[in-house]
XYZ file of C-alpha atoms in Angstrom:
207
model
C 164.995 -108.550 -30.156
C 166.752 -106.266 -27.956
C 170.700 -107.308 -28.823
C 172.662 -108.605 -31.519
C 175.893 -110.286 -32.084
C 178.606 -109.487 -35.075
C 181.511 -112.116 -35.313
C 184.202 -112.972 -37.756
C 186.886 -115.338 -38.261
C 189.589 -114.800 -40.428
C 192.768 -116.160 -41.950
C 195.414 -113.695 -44.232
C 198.155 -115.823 -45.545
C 200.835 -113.483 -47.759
C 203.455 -113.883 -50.288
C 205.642 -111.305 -50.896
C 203.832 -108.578 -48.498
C 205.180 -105.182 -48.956
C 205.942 -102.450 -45.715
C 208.221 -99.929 -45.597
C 211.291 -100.399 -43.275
C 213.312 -97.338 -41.747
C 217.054 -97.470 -41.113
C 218.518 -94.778 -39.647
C 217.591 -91.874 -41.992
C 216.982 -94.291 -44.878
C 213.548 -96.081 -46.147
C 213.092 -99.152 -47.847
C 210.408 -100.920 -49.569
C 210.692 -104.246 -48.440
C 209.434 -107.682 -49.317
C 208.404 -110.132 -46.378
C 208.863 -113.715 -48.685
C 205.656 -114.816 -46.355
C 203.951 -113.611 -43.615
C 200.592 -114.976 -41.607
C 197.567 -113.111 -40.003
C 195.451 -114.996 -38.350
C 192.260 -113.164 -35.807
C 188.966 -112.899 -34.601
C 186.624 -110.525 -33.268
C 183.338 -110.270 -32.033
C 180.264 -107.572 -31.035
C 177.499 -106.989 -28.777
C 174.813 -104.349 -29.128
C 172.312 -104.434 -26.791
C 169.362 -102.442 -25.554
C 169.635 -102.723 -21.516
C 166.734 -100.408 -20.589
C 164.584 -97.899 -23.138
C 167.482 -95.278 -22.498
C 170.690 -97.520 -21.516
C 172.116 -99.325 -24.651
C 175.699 -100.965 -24.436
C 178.018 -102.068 -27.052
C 180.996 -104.515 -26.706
C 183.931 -105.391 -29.094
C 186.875 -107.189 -28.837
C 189.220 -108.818 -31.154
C 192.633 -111.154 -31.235
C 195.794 -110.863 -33.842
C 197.946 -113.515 -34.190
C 200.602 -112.597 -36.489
C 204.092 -113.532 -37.908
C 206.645 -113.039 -40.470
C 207.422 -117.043 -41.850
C 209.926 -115.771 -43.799
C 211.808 -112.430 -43.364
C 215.528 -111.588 -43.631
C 216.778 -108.082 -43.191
C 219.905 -106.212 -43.120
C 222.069 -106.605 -39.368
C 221.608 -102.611 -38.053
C 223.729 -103.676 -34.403
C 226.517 -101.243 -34.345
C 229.361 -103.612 -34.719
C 227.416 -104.833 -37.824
C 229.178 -105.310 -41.498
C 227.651 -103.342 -44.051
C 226.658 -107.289 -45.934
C 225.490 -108.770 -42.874
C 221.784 -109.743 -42.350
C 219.498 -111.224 -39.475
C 216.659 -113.645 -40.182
C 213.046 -112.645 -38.725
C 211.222 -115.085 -39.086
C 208.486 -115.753 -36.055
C 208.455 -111.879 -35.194
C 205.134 -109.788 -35.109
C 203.603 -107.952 -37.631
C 203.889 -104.387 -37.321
C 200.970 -102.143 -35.417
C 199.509 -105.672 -34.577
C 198.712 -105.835 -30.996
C 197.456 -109.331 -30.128
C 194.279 -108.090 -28.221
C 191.919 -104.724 -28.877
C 188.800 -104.410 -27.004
C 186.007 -101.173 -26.225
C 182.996 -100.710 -24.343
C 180.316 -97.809 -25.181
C 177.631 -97.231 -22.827
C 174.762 -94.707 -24.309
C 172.040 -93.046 -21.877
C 168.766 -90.813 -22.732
C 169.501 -88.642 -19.611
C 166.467 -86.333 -20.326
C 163.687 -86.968 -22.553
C 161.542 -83.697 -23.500
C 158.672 -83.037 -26.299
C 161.231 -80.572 -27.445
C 164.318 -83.304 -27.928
C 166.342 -85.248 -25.559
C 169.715 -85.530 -24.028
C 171.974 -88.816 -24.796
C 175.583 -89.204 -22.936
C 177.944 -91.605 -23.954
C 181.259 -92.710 -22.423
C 183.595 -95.244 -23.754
C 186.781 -97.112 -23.421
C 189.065 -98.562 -26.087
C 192.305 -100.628 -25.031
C 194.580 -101.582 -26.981
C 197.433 -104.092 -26.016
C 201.678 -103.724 -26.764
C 202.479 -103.843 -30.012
C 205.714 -103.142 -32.326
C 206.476 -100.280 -34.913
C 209.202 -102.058 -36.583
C 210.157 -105.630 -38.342
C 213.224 -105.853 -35.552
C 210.705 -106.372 -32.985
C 213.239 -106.619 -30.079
C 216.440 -107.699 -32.394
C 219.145 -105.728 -33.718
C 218.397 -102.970 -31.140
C 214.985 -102.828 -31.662
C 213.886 -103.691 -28.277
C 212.636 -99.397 -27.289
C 210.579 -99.084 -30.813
C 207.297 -100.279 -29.313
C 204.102 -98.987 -27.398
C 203.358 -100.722 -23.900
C 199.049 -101.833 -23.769
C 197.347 -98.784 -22.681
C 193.754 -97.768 -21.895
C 191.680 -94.458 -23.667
C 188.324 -93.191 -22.700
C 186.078 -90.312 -23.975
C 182.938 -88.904 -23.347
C 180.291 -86.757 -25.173
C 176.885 -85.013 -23.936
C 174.690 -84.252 -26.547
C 171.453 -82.470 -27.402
C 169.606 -83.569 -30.242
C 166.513 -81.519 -31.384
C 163.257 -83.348 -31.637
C 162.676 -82.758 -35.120
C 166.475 -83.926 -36.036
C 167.296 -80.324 -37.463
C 169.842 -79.620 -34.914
C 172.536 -81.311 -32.421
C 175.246 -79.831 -29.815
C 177.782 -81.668 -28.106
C 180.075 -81.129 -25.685
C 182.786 -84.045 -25.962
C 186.127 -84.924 -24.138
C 188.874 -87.186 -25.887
C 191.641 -88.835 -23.996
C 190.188 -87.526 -20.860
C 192.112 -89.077 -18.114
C 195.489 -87.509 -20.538
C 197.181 -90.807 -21.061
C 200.463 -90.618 -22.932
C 201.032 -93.356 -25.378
C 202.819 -93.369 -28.882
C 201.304 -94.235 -32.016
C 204.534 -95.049 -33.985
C 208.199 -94.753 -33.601
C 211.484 -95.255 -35.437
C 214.914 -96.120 -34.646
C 217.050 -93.496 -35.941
C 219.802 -94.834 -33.275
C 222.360 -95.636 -36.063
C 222.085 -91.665 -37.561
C 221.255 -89.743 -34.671
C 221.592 -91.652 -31.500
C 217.982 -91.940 -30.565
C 214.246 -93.079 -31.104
C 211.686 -90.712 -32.339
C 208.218 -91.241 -31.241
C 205.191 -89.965 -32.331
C 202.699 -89.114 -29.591
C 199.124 -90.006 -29.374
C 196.696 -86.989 -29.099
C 196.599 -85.647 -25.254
C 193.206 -84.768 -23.316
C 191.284 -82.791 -25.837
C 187.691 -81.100 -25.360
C 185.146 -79.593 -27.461
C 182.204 -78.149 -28.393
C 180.302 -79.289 -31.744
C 177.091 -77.743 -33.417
C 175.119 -78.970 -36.192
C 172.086 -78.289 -38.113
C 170.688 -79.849 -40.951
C 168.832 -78.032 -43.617
């Protein structure tokens, strides 16, 4: 009675999926003719000790486009020409995502009790466009990357109040959580950065 497991299978099989596709300075509602998800993921909560509980997840994406066919952005493209997709990645799919929390009472007191926590989330490469490494798509991805946090908290003993001290992102890793290819209008890639190392401090109290 001290752990439990959380699992599920799945299988998404679309017609006609909609996502929005950016050329250049222009966006288009597109329509995939089929596309395939296809994952599964699993979790562990367990009680190690009275005052060390750990939790485990971790999950696997297969995706693909089975039928795709968008317009040829390459610069010595014709305005009619088109490239077929088909067997490319979803977008923001990354084929593995995994975390580990670890919670501990660190001191237990008739007047409440302090609880740290420190986890890790990865995530593995994924891509922000359709293209996926055609038709000079090959920079509009993220690499796999790693994030870990960590909060210290106080929680009353009758519940009224809590304060935290809590650090995101704390070893400041720099990873992108979209990006588009505006190579064809401006000569570049525009990225949008994940938070950096963030701290602070959070009070509560419930009436």
């Amino acid at each position: 009675g001290r752990a439990r497991v959380n699992a599920a299978a799945f299988l998404y099989d679309y017609n006609d999926q909609q996502f929005v596709n950016v050329v250049g300075i222009s966006v288009f509602l597109e329509n995939a003719g089929a596309s395939e998800i296809m994952g599964f993921e699993a979790e562990i909560q367990a009680g190690i000790t009275e005052r060390l509980s750990l939790q485990i997840g971790m999950g696997f994406l297969q995706t693909e486009y089975k039928e795709l066919t968008l317009a040829e952005t390459t610069t010595i493209a014709d305005n009619n020409d088109s490239i077929d997709l088909a067997g490319n990645e979803l977008i923001s799919a990354p084929k593995v995502n995994a975390s580990i929390s670890l919670d501990y009472d660190v001191l237990v007191t008739e007047k409440g009790y302090l609880a740290a926590n420190v986890n890790t989330s990865f995530q593995d490469d994924q891509w922000f466009s359709a293209y996926n490494d055609k038709a000079e798509y090959e920079e509009t991805r993220q690499d796999a990357y790693f994030l870990t946090n960590a909060r210290l908290s106080w929680f009353g003993a009758d519940n009224r109040y809590t304060v935290a001290l809590w650090g995101k992102n704390i070893t400041d890793k720099e990873y992108d959580v979209y990006a588009i290819d505006i190579q064809a209008s401006f000569g570049f890639t525009y990225f949008l950065p994940g938070a950096p190392r963030t701290y602070g401090l959070e009070m509560s109290y419930n009436f």
